Coordinates of N, CA and C in Angstrom, one line a residue:
Chain A
X226 N 60.3 54.7 -35.6 CA 61.4 55.5 -36.6 C 62.5 56.0 -36.3
X227 N 63.5 56.1 -37.0 CA 64.6 57.0 -36.2 C 64.5 58.0 -36.2
X228 N 64.8 58.5 -35.1 CA 64.6 59.7 -34.2 C 65.9 60.6 -34.5
X229 N 66.8 60.3 -35.0 CA 68.2 60.3 -35.0 C 68.8 59.4 -36.3
X230 N 68.8 60.7 -37.5 CA 69.2 59.7 -38.6 C 70.6 59.7 -39.2
X231 N 71.7 59.4 -39.1 CA 72.3 58.8 -39.8 C 72.7 58.5 -41.4
X232 N 73.9 59.1 -42.0 CA 73.4 58.8 -43.5 C 75.3 59.4 -43.5
X233 N 75.6 58.1 -44.8 CA 75.6 56.8 -45.0 C 75.8 56.2 -44.2
X234 N 75.0 54.7 -44.4 CA 74.9 53.3 -42.9 C 76.7 52.9 -43.3
X235 N 76.6 52.7 -44.3 CA 78.4 52.4 -44.9 C 79.1 52.9 -46.2
X236 N 80.1 53.5 -45.6 CA 80.7 54.0 -46.9 C 82.3 53.6 -46.8
X237 N 82.5 53.5 -48.3 CA 84.2 52.9 -49.0 C 84.9 54.3 -49.7
X238 N 85.5 54.4 -48.7 CA 86.5 55.4 -49.9 C 88.2 54.6 -49.8
X239 N 88.4 55.5 -50.7 CA 90.4 56.1 -51.2 C 90.8 56.3 -50.1
X240 N 92.2 55.6 -49.9 CA 93.2 56.2 -49.5 C 93.6 58.2 -50.1
X241 N 93.1 59.2 -49.1 CA 93.8 60.3 -49.5 C 92.3 60.9 -50.1
X242 N 90.8 60.5 -49.8 CA 89.5 61.3 -50.1 C 89.2 61.7 -48.7
X243 N 87.6 62.2 -48.6 CA 87.2 62.9 -48.2 C 86.2 62.0 -48.6
X244 N 85.3 62.3 -47.0 CA 83.9 61.2 -46.3 C 83.0 62.1 -45.4
X245 N 81.6 62.6 -46.6 CA 81.0 63.4 -45.2 C 79.5 62.3 -44.6
X246 N 79.9 62.4 -43.4 CA 79.0 61.7 -42.6 C 77.6 63.1 -42.3
X247 N 76.4 62.6 -42.2 CA 75.4 63.4 -41.8 C 74.7 62.8 -40.4
X248 N 74.1 63.6 -40.0 CA 73.7 63.1 -38.6 C 72.5 64.3 -38.1
X249 N 71.2 63.6 -38.8 CA 69.8 64.3 -38.7 C 69.3 64.0 -37.4
X250 N 69.0 65.3 -36.5 CA 67.6 65.3 -35.6 C 66.5 65.1 -36.2
X251 N 65.6 64.1 -36.5 CA 64.3 63.9 -37.1 C 62.9 65.0 -36.6
X252 N 62.8 64.6 -35.3 CA 61.9 65.4 -34.9 C 61.8 67.0 -33.6
X253 N 63.2 66.8 -33.7 CA 63.5 68.1 -32.3 C 64.3 68.6 -32.9
X254 N 65.0 69.6 -31.8 CA 65.8 70.6 -32.6 C 66.8 70.0 -31.7
X255 N 68.3 70.2 -32.1 CA 69.5 69.8 -31.2 C 70.6 70.7 -31.2
X256 N 70.8 72.2 -30.8 CA 71.5 72.6 -30.3 C 72.7 72.0 -30.4
X257 N 73.0 70.6 -30.1 CA 74.2 70.3 -29.9 C 74.2 69.0 -30.0
X258 N 75.8 68.4 -30.9 CA 75.2 66.8 -31.0 C 76.4 66.8 -30.7
X259 N 76.6 65.5 -31.1 CA 78.0 64.9 -29.7 C 78.3 63.2 -31.1
X260 N 79.9 63.6 -30.8 CA 80.0 62.5 -32.6 C 81.2 61.8 -30.9
X261 N 80.5 60.4 -32.2 CA 81.8 59.7 -31.2 C 82.0 58.6 -32.2
X262 N 83.7 57.2 -31.9 CA 84.1 56.9 -32.8 C 84.0 55.4 -32.2
X263 N 84.4 54.3 -33.1 CA 84.0 53.1 -31.8 C 84.8 52.0 -33.4
X264 N 86.4 51.6 -32.8 CA 87.9 51.0 -33.6 C 86.3 49.1 -33.0
X265 N 87.0 48.6 -34.6 CA 86.1 47.5 -33.2 C 87.0 46.6 -32.4
X266 N 85.7 46.3 -32.0 CA 86.2 45.8 -30.6 C 86.3 46.5 -29.4
X267 N 86.2 47.9 -29.4 CA 86.6 48.7 -28.8 C 85.2 49.6 -28.2
X268 N 85.6 50.3 -27.7 CA 84.5 51.2 -26.6 C 83.8 52.5 -27.5
X269 N 83.3 52.9 -26.7 CA 83.0 54.0 -28.6 C 83.8 55.8 -27.4
X270 N 84.4 56.1 -28.4 CA 84.9 57.7 -27.2 C 84.5 59.1 -28.2
X271 N 84.6 59.3 -27.4 CA 83.7 60.8 -27.6 C 84.7 61.7 -28.5
X272 N 84.4 61.9 -29.6 CA 85.2 63.1 -30.5 C 85.5 64.4 -30.4
X273 N 83.9 64.8 -30.4 CA 84.0 65.9 -30.5 C 81.9 66.4 -29.8
X274 N 82.2 67.6 -30.1 CA 80.7 68.4 -29.4 C 80.5 69.2 -30.3
X275 N 79.5 69.0 -31.4 CA 79.4 69.7 -32.3 C 77.9 70.9 -31.7
X276 N 78.3 71.6 -32.0 CA 78.0 73.6 -31.0 C 77.4 74.0 -32.6
X277 N 75.5 74.0 -32.6 CA 75.1 74.4 -33.6 C 75.3 76.5 -33.9
X278 N 76.0 76.5 -35.1 CA 76.2 78.4 -35.3 C 77.7 78.3 -34.4
X279 N 78.6 77.5 -34.2 CA 79.9 77.9 -33.9 C 80.3 77.1 -33.7
X280 N 82.3 76.8 -33.0 CA 82.7 76.1 -33.9 C 82.9 74.7 -32.7
X281 N 83.0 73.3 -33.6 CA 82.9 72.5 -32.4 C 84.0 72.2 -30.8
X282 N 83.8 71.6 -30.3 CA 85.1 71.7 -29.5 C 85.8 70.2 -29.5
X283 N 86.9 69.7 -29.7 CA 86.7 68.5 -30.1 C 87.5 68.2 -28.4
X284 N 88.1 66.6 -28.5 CA 88.4 65.9 -27.9 C 89.9 65.9 -27.2
X285 N 91.0 65.9 -26.5 CA 92.1 65.6 -26.4 C 92.9 64.6 -28.0
X286 N 93.3 65.3 -29.2 CA 93.8 63.5 -29.7 C 93.6 63.8 -30.5
X287 N 91.9 64.7 -30.8 CA 91.2 64.7 -31.9 C 92.0 65.8 -32.6
X288 N 92.3 65.2 -34.1 CA 92.6 66.2 -35.0 C 91.2 67.1 -35.8
X289 N 91.7 68.5 -35.1 CA 90.0 69.1 -36.0 C 90.2 69.6 -37.1
X290 N 91.6 69.4 -38.0 CA 91.7 69.7 -39.4 C 91.3 68.7 -40.3
X291 N 91.1 67.9 -39.6 CA 91.2 66.2 -40.1 C 89.6 65.5 -39.7
X292 N 88.9 66.0 -39.5 CA 87.8 66.0 -38.7 C 86.7 67.0 -38.5
X293 N 86.5 67.5 -40.0 CA 85.6 69.1 -39.7 C 84.4 68.1 -39.6
X294 N 84.1 69.0 -38.4 CA 82.3 69.7 -37.7 C 81.7 70.7 -38.2
X295 N 80.5 70.6 -38.7 CA 79.6 71.2 -39.4 C 78.2 71.3 -39.3
X296 N 77.8 72.1 -38.0 CA 76.8 72.2 -37.4 C 75.3 74.0 -37.6
X297 N 75.3 73.7 -39.1 CA 74.9 74.8 -40.1 C 73.7 75.2 -39.4
X298 N 72.9 73.8 -39.3 CA 70.8 74.1 -38.9 C 71.3 73.4 -37.5
X299 N 69.8 73.5 -36.7 CA 69.7 73.4 -35.9 C 69.2 71.9 -35.4
X300 N 69.0 70.6 -37.0 CA 68.2 69.9 -36.4 C 69.9 69.2 -37.8
X301 N 70.8 69.3 -37.8 CA 72.0 68.9 -38.7 C 72.9 68.9 -38.1
X302 N 74.2 67.6 -38.4 CA 75.4 68.3 -38.0 C 76.1 67.5 -38.7
X303 N 77.4 67.7 -39.6 CA 78.3 66.9 -40.4 C 79.2 66.8 -40.0
X304 N 80.0 65.8 -40.2 CA 81.4 65.1 -39.8 C 81.8 64.7 -41.1
X305 N 83.3 65.8 -42.1 CA 83.8 64.8 -42.6 C 85.1 64.7 -43.0
X306 N 85.5 63.7 -42.8 CA 86.9 62.8 -42.1 C 87.5 63.4 -44.0
X307 N 88.5 64.2 -43.8 CA 89.5 64.7 -44.9 C 90.7 64.1 -44.8
X308 N 91.3 63.7 -46.1 CA 92.5 63.0 -46.6 C 92.2 61.4 -45.9
X309 N 91.1 61.0 -46.1 CA 91.1 59.2 -45.3 C 92.0 58.7 -45.8
X310 N 92.7 58.0 -43.9 CA 93.7 57.1 -44.2 C 92.8 55.4 -43.8
X311 N 93.6 54.3 -44.6 CA 93.3 53.1 -43.7 C 92.6 52.8 -41.8
X312 N 94.1 54.1 -41.4 CA 93.7 53.7 -39.8 C 91.9 54.8 -39.2
X313 N 91.7 55.5 -40.0 CA 90.6 56.1 -39.9 C 89.3 55.6 -39.9
X314 N 89.3 54.2 -41.0 CA 88.4 53.4 -40.7 C 87.8 52.7 -39.4
X315 N 86.4 53.1 -39.2 CA 86.3 52.8 -38.2 C 84.7 52.5 -38.1
X316 N 83.8 53.0 -36.7 CA 82.6 52.9 -36.8 C 82.3 54.9 -36.2
X317 N 81.5 55.6 -37.0 CA 81.1 56.8 -36.1 C 79.8 56.7 -36.4
X318 N 79.6 57.2 -34.7 CA 77.7 57.4 -34.3 C 77.7 59.0 -34.2
X319 N 76.6 58.8 -33.8 CA 76.1 60.7 -33.5 C 75.3 60.4 -32.2
X320 N 75.2 61.6 -31.4 CA 74.0 61.4 -30.7 C 73.5 63.0 -30.3
X321 N 72.4 63.0 -30.5 CA 71.6 64.3 -29.9 C 70.3 63.8 -27.9
X322 N 70.3 65.1 -28.0 CA 69.7 65.1 -26.6 C 68.4 65.7 -27.0
X323 N 66.9 65.0 -26.9 CA 65.9 65.9 -26.7 C 65.1 66.6 -25.9
X324 N 65.7 67.9 -25.4 CA 65.4 68.5 -24.1 C 64.0 68.5 -23.8
X325 N 63.0 69.0 -25.1 CA 62.2 68.8 -24.8 C 61.3 67.6 -24.1
X326 N 62.0 66.0 -24.4 CA 61.3 65.2 -23.8 C 62.3 64.3 -23.0
X327 N 62.7 65.3 -21.9 CA 62.8 64.8 -20.7 C 64.4 64.6 -20.4
X328 N 65.1 65.0 -21.7 CA 66.6 64.7 -21.5 C 67.0 63.9 -22.5
X329 N 66.0 62.9 -23.1 CA 66.4 61.4 -23.4 C 67.7 62.1 -24.3
X330 N 68.4 61.3 -24.7 CA 69.3 60.7 -25.7 C 68.6 59.8 -27.0
X331 N 69.4 60.7 -28.2 CA 69.0 59.5 -29.3 C 70.2 59.4 -29.9
X332 N 70.9 58.3 -30.3 CA 72.1 57.9 -31.0 C 71.5 57.2 -32.6
X333 N 72.3 57.8 -33.0 CA 72.0 57.8 -35.0 C 72.4 56.4 -35.2
X334 N 72.0 55.8 -36.1 CA 72.4 54.0 -36.5 C 74.0 53.7 -36.4
X335 N 74.3 55.1 -37.2 CA 76.0 54.6 -37.0 C 76.4 54.6 -37.8
X336 N 77.7 54.8 -38.6 CA 77.9 54.9 -40.2 C 79.4 54.1 -40.3
X337 N 79.6 53.1 -41.1 CA 81.0 52.4 -40.9 C 81.6 53.2 -42.3
X338 N 83.4 53.5 -41.8 CA 83.8 53.9 -42.6 C 84.8 53.0 -43.2
X339 N 84.9 52.4 -44.6 CA 86.5 51.5 -44.8 C 87.1 52.5 -45.6
X340 N 88.3 53.0 -45.5 CA 89.5 53.7 -46.4 C 90.5 52.2 -46.8
X341 N 90.3 52.3 -47.9 CA 90.8 51.4 -48.7 C 92.1 52.0 -49.5
Chain B
X6 N 87.2 64.9 -14.0 CA 86.1 64.1 -15.5 C 85.9 62.9 -15.4
X7 N 85.1 62.3 -15.7 CA 84.1 61.7 -15.3 C 84.5 61.0 -16.4
X8 N 84.7 58.8 -15.3 CA 84.9 58.2 -15.7 C 84.2 57.2 -15.3
X9 N 84.4 55.5 -16.8 CA 83.8 54.6 -15.7 C 84.2 53.3 -16.2
X10 N 84.3 52.0 -15.3 CA 85.4 51.1 -15.5 C 83.9 49.4 -15.2
X11 N 84.3 49.1 -16.4 CA 83.9 48.0 -16.3 C 84.4 47.0 -16.3
X12 N 84.9 46.3 -14.8 CA 86.1 45.5 -14.9 C 86.1 44.0 -15.5
X13 N 84.9 43.4 -16.5 CA 84.8 42.2 -17.0 C 84.8 42.2 -18.4
X14 N 85.9 41.9 -19.3 CA 85.7 42.2 -20.7 C 85.0 41.4 -21.1
X15 N 84.5 40.1 -20.4 CA 83.7 38.8 -21.0 C 83.7 38.0 -20.4
X16 N 81.9 37.8 -20.2 CA 81.3 37.0 -19.0 C 80.6 36.2 -20.0
X17 N 80.6 34.7 -19.8 CA 79.7 33.4 -20.3 C 79.4 33.2 -18.9
X18 N 77.8 33.1 -19.5 CA 77.1 32.4 -18.1 C 76.2 31.1 -19.4
X19 N 75.6 30.3 -18.3 CA 74.8 29.6 -19.0 C 73.0 30.3 -19.7
X20 N 72.4 29.6 -20.6 CA 71.1 30.3 -20.7 C 70.4 29.5 -19.8
X21 N 69.4 31.3 -19.4 CA 68.4 30.5 -17.6 C 68.9 30.6 -16.7
X22 N 70.4 31.4 -16.8 CA 71.3 31.4 -15.2 C 70.9 33.0 -15.0
X23 N 71.2 33.0 -13.3 CA 71.3 34.7 -13.7 C 72.8 35.8 -14.3
X24 N 72.9 36.9 -14.1 CA 73.7 37.5 -14.3 C 73.4 39.1 -14.1
X25 N 74.9 39.3 -13.8 CA 75.1 40.2 -12.9 C 76.1 41.1 -14.3
X26 N 76.5 42.4 -14.7 CA 77.3 42.9 -15.6 C 77.7 44.0 -14.5
X27 N 79.0 44.2 -13.9 CA 79.6 45.3 -13.1 C 79.7 46.7 -13.8
X28 N 80.0 47.4 -13.0 CA 80.3 48.9 -13.8 C 80.1 49.7 -12.6
X29 N 81.6 50.6 -12.4 CA 81.9 51.6 -11.7 C 81.9 53.1 -12.0
X30 N 81.6 54.0 -11.6 CA 81.7 55.0 -12.3 C 82.8 56.0 -11.4
X31 N 83.0 57.2 -12.2 CA 83.7 58.6 -11.3 C 83.3 59.4 -11.5
X32 N 82.9 60.8 -10.9 CA 82.2 61.8 -11.0 C 81.7 62.1 -9.9
X33 N 82.2 64.0 -9.7 CA 81.8 64.9 -8.8 C 80.6 65.1 -8.3
X34 N 79.9 64.8 -9.6 CA 78.4 65.0 -9.2 C 77.5 63.8 -8.8
X35 N 76.5 64.7 -8.7 CA 75.3 63.1 -8.7 C 75.3 62.8 -10.5
X36 N 75.8 61.5 -10.4 CA 76.0 60.8 -12.3 C 74.5 60.5 -12.6
X37 N 74.5 60.9 -14.6 CA 73.7 59.9 -15.3 C 74.2 58.7 -15.2
X38 N 73.2 57.9 -15.3 CA 74.1 56.4 -15.5 C 72.9 55.9 -16.5
X39 N 74.3 55.1 -17.6 CA 73.2 54.3 -18.6 C 74.0 52.8 -18.4
X40 N 72.9 52.0 -19.0 CA 73.2 50.8 -19.9 C 72.8 50.5 -21.0
X41 N 73.8 50.4 -22.2 CA 73.4 50.2 -23.5 C 73.6 48.7 -24.0
X42 N 73.0 48.3 -25.3 CA 74.2 47.3 -25.5 C 73.8 47.4 -27.2
X43 N 75.0 46.3 -27.5 CA 75.1 46.4 -28.8 C 75.2 45.1 -29.2
X44 N 74.5 44.7 -30.0 CA 75.0 42.9 -31.2 C 76.0 43.5 -32.2
X45 N 76.7 42.1 -32.8 CA 77.7 43.1 -33.4 C 77.5 44.0 -34.8
X46 N 78.0 44.8 -35.3 CA 77.7 45.2 -36.5 C 76.5 45.9 -36.3
X47 N 75.9 46.4 -35.2 CA 74.7 47.5 -34.7 C 75.6 48.4 -33.7
X48 N 74.3 49.3 -34.3 CA 73.6 50.6 -33.1 C 73.3 50.5 -32.0
X49 N 73.4 51.5 -31.3 CA 73.7 51.3 -29.3 C 71.7 50.8 -29.3
X50 N 71.3 50.3 -28.2 CA 70.7 50.1 -27.6 C 70.0 50.6 -26.2
X51 N 69.7 51.4 -25.9 CA 69.4 51.7 -24.3 C 69.2 50.6 -23.3
X52 N 69.0 50.6 -22.0 CA 68.2 49.4 -21.9 C 67.9 50.0 -20.6
X53 N 68.8 51.1 -20.2 CA 67.8 51.7 -18.7 C 68.8 52.7 -18.8
X54 N 68.0 53.7 -17.6 CA 69.4 55.0 -17.1 C 68.5 55.7 -16.2
X55 N 69.2 56.1 -15.1 CA 69.5 56.5 -14.3 C 69.4 57.7 -13.9
X56 N 68.5 58.8 -12.8 CA 68.8 59.9 -13.4 C 68.7 60.6 -12.1
X57 N 67.6 59.9 -11.3 CA 67.4 60.0 -9.6 C 66.3 59.8 -9.3
X58 N 66.1 59.4 -8.0 CA 64.5 58.7 -7.6 C 65.5 58.1 -7.5
X59 N 64.3 56.4 -7.0 CA 64.4 55.2 -7.0 C 65.8 54.6 -7.5
X60 N 67.1 54.1 -6.6 CA 67.8 53.4 -7.2 C 68.0 52.3 -7.5
X61 N 66.6 51.3 -8.2 CA 67.0 50.0 -8.6 C 66.4 50.6 -9.9
X62 N 66.6 50.7 -10.5 CA 65.8 51.2 -12.1 C 65.4 49.6 -12.8
X63 N 64.6 50.0 -13.6 CA 64.2 48.7 -14.2 C 64.1 48.8 -15.8
X64 N 64.3 48.1 -16.9 CA 64.6 48.5 -17.8 C 64.1 47.3 -19.3
X65 N 63.6 47.7 -20.4 CA 63.8 47.1 -21.2 C 64.9 45.3 -20.8
X66 N 63.7 44.2 -21.5 CA 63.9 43.4 -22.0 C 64.1 42.5 -20.4
X67 N 63.7 42.8 -19.6 CA 64.0 42.2 -18.1 C 64.9 42.4 -17.1
X68 N 66.1 43.2 -18.3 CA 67.1 44.0 -17.0 C 66.7 45.3 -16.1
X69 N 67.5 45.3 -15.0 CA 67.6 46.1 -14.3 C 69.0 46.3 -13.2
X70 N 68.8 47.8 -12.9 CA 69.9 47.9 -12.4 C 70.2 48.5 -11.0
X71 N 71.1 48.9 -10.1 CA 71.1 49.3 -8.6 C 71.8 50.1 -8.7
X72 N 71.6 51.7 -8.4 CA 72.6 52.6 -8.6 C 73.1 52.5 -6.6
X73 N 74.1 52.7 -6.7 CA 74.9 52.8 -5.4 C 75.9 53.4 -5.0
X74 N 75.7 54.8 -4.4 CA 76.2 56.0 -4.4 C 77.7 56.0 -3.6
X75 N 77.3 54.5 -2.0 CA 78.5 54.5 -1.1 C 79.6 53.7 -2.0
X76 N 79.1 53.0 -3.6 CA 80.3 52.8 -3.7 C 80.5 53.0 -5.6
X77 N 80.0 53.9 -5.8 CA 79.8 54.2 -7.2 C 80.0 53.1 -8.1
X78 N 79.2 52.3 -7.8 CA 78.6 51.6 -9.1 C 77.0 51.1 -9.6
X79 N 77.1 51.0 -10.4 CA 75.4 50.9 -11.0 C 75.8 49.6 -12.0
X80 N 75.3 48.9 -10.8 CA 75.5 47.2 -11.6 C 74.5 47.0 -12.5
X81 N 75.1 46.1 -13.7 CA 73.4 45.6 -14.4 C 73.5 44.4 -14.2
X82 N 71.6 44.0 -14.1 CA 71.1 42.4 -13.5 C 70.2 42.2 -14.8
X83 N 69.8 40.7 -14.5 CA 68.7 40.3 -15.3 C 68.5 38.7 -14.6
X84 N 67.8 38.7 -14.0 CA 67.5 37.1 -13.1 C 67.6 35.9 -14.5
X85 N 67.6 36.1 -15.6 CA 67.4 34.7 -16.6 C 68.2 34.9 -17.8
X86 N 69.0 34.7 -18.6 CA 69.4 35.1 -19.3 C 68.9 34.3 -20.5
X87 N 68.7 34.9 -22.2 CA 68.5 34.5 -22.5 C 69.4 33.8 -24.3
X88 N 69.5 33.1 -24.9 CA 70.7 33.2 -26.0 C 71.0 34.5 -26.6
X89 N 69.6 34.9 -26.7 CA 69.4 36.7 -27.7 C 69.7 37.9 -27.2
X90 N 70.2 37.2 -25.6 CA 71.7 38.2 -24.7 C 72.7 38.5 -25.3
X91 N 72.9 37.7 -25.8 CA 74.5 37.6 -26.1 C 74.4 38.8 -27.0
X92 N 75.9 39.5 -26.2 CA 76.0 41.1 -27.0 C 76.9 41.7 -26.5
X93 N 77.5 43.0 -26.4 CA 78.4 43.6 -25.9 C 77.5 44.5 -25.2
X94 N 78.0 45.1 -23.6 CA 77.4 45.8 -22.8 C 78.5 47.3 -22.4
X95 N 77.3 48.1 -22.5 CA 78.2 49.3 -22.3 C 77.7 49.9 -21.5
X96 N 78.3 50.7 -20.0 CA 78.1 51.0 -19.1 C 78.4 52.5 -19.3
X97 N 77.5 53.7 -19.4 CA 77.6 55.1 -19.6 C 77.4 56.0 -18.5
X98 N 78.6 57.4 -18.5 CA 78.1 58.1 -17.6 C 78.1 59.6 -18.3
X99 N 77.1 60.5 -17.8 CA 76.7 61.2 -18.6 C 76.8 62.8 -17.9
X100 N 77.4 63.5 -18.8 CA 77.3 65.1 -18.2 C 76.7 66.3 -19.2
X101 N 76.7 66.7 -19.0 CA 75.1 67.4 -18.8 C 76.3 69.1 -19.8
X102 N 76.2 69.2 -21.2 CA 77.2 70.3 -21.5 C 76.0 70.9 -22.7
X103 N 75.2 71.8 -22.5 CA 74.5 73.3 -22.6 C 73.6 72.7 -23.0
X104 N 73.2 72.0 -21.7 CA 71.6 71.5 -22.3 C 71.9 70.2 -22.7
X105 N 72.5 69.5 -23.3 CA 73.1 68.2 -23.9 C 73.5 67.4 -23.1
X106 N 73.7 66.0 -23.2 CA 74.0 64.9 -22.6 C 75.5 64.0 -23.0
X107 N 76.4 64.3 -22.4 CA 77.9 63.6 -23.9 C 78.1 62.9 -22.5
X108 N 78.3 61.5 -23.4 CA 78.6 60.3 -22.6 C 80.2 59.9 -22.2
X109 N 80.6 59.4 -21.5 CA 81.8 58.6 -21.8 C 81.6 57.1 -21.0
X110 N 81.9 56.1 -22.1 CA 81.3 54.9 -21.9 C 83.0 54.1 -21.4
X111 N 82.6 53.1 -20.6 CA 83.5 51.7 -20.5 C 84.2 50.8 -21.3
X112 N 84.8 50.6 -21.1 CA 85.2 49.9 -22.3 C 84.4 48.3 -22.6
X113 N 83.0 47.9 -22.0 CA 82.5 47.0 -22.3 C 82.6 45.5 -22.2
X114 N 82.0 45.0 -22.2 CA 81.5 44.1 -21.6 C 80.5 42.9 -22.1
X115 N 81.6 42.0 -22.9 CA 81.5 41.1 -24.2 C 80.2 39.6 -23.4
X116 N 79.2 39.3 -23.0 CA 78.4 38.4 -23.3 C 78.6 37.0 -23.6
X117 N 79.1 36.3 -23.5 CA 78.6 35.2 -24.3 C 77.0 34.1 -23.6
X118 N 76.6 33.8 -24.3 CA 75.1 32.5 -23.4 C 75.9 31.4 -24.2
X119 N 76.2 30.1 -22.9 CA 76.3 28.9 -23.1 C 74.6 28.3 -23.1
X120 N 74.3 27.2 -24.7 CA 72.9 26.7 -24.5 C 73.2 25.9 -23.4

């Protein structure tokens, strides 16, 4: 079964609304998680580093006020796309590292966001 | 900062033929290197990874990759491809951030298999 779970897998929302995506590590604690975005037929780009109990670190060009990241517990990070627009439609995927298992990286299943 | 280049955007091979996908990286320290495969509309599946030790790494589905420090390369190979290998392949280099691994991905190589 999935070691890192993302929810929802698919979401359609209207322009101007906000949508929240959850990334949960199921069998281990992850003080640091990462959020990536993948536009159709493109590669994965790191958006931000999610830090438990502190502010996220955003990559250059990623708007922190638009992509709100909260990492309130050792097993859960959330990405909220605020005031979504069609250009935010993308595949969002998170990852977490299990340090107790040889620093194994686990990716979530990904979340497809379509903004209409 | 680390970076990854996959020179080939699209490769087509015949079923049963051998395959090599190229990957070049840039990283100041000893790199953590990965190959992932992604089928259309799906998430990522790890094929193999290199952290240290033997420079020839065996992965799943019959794939292997060889780390060559002198060439800054980590090319993926398979001796005989199957139609089910058609997918997008991503090479990635990792950097440790607070004990976790942040990945920088290459542009990807789309593999098409001719019957």
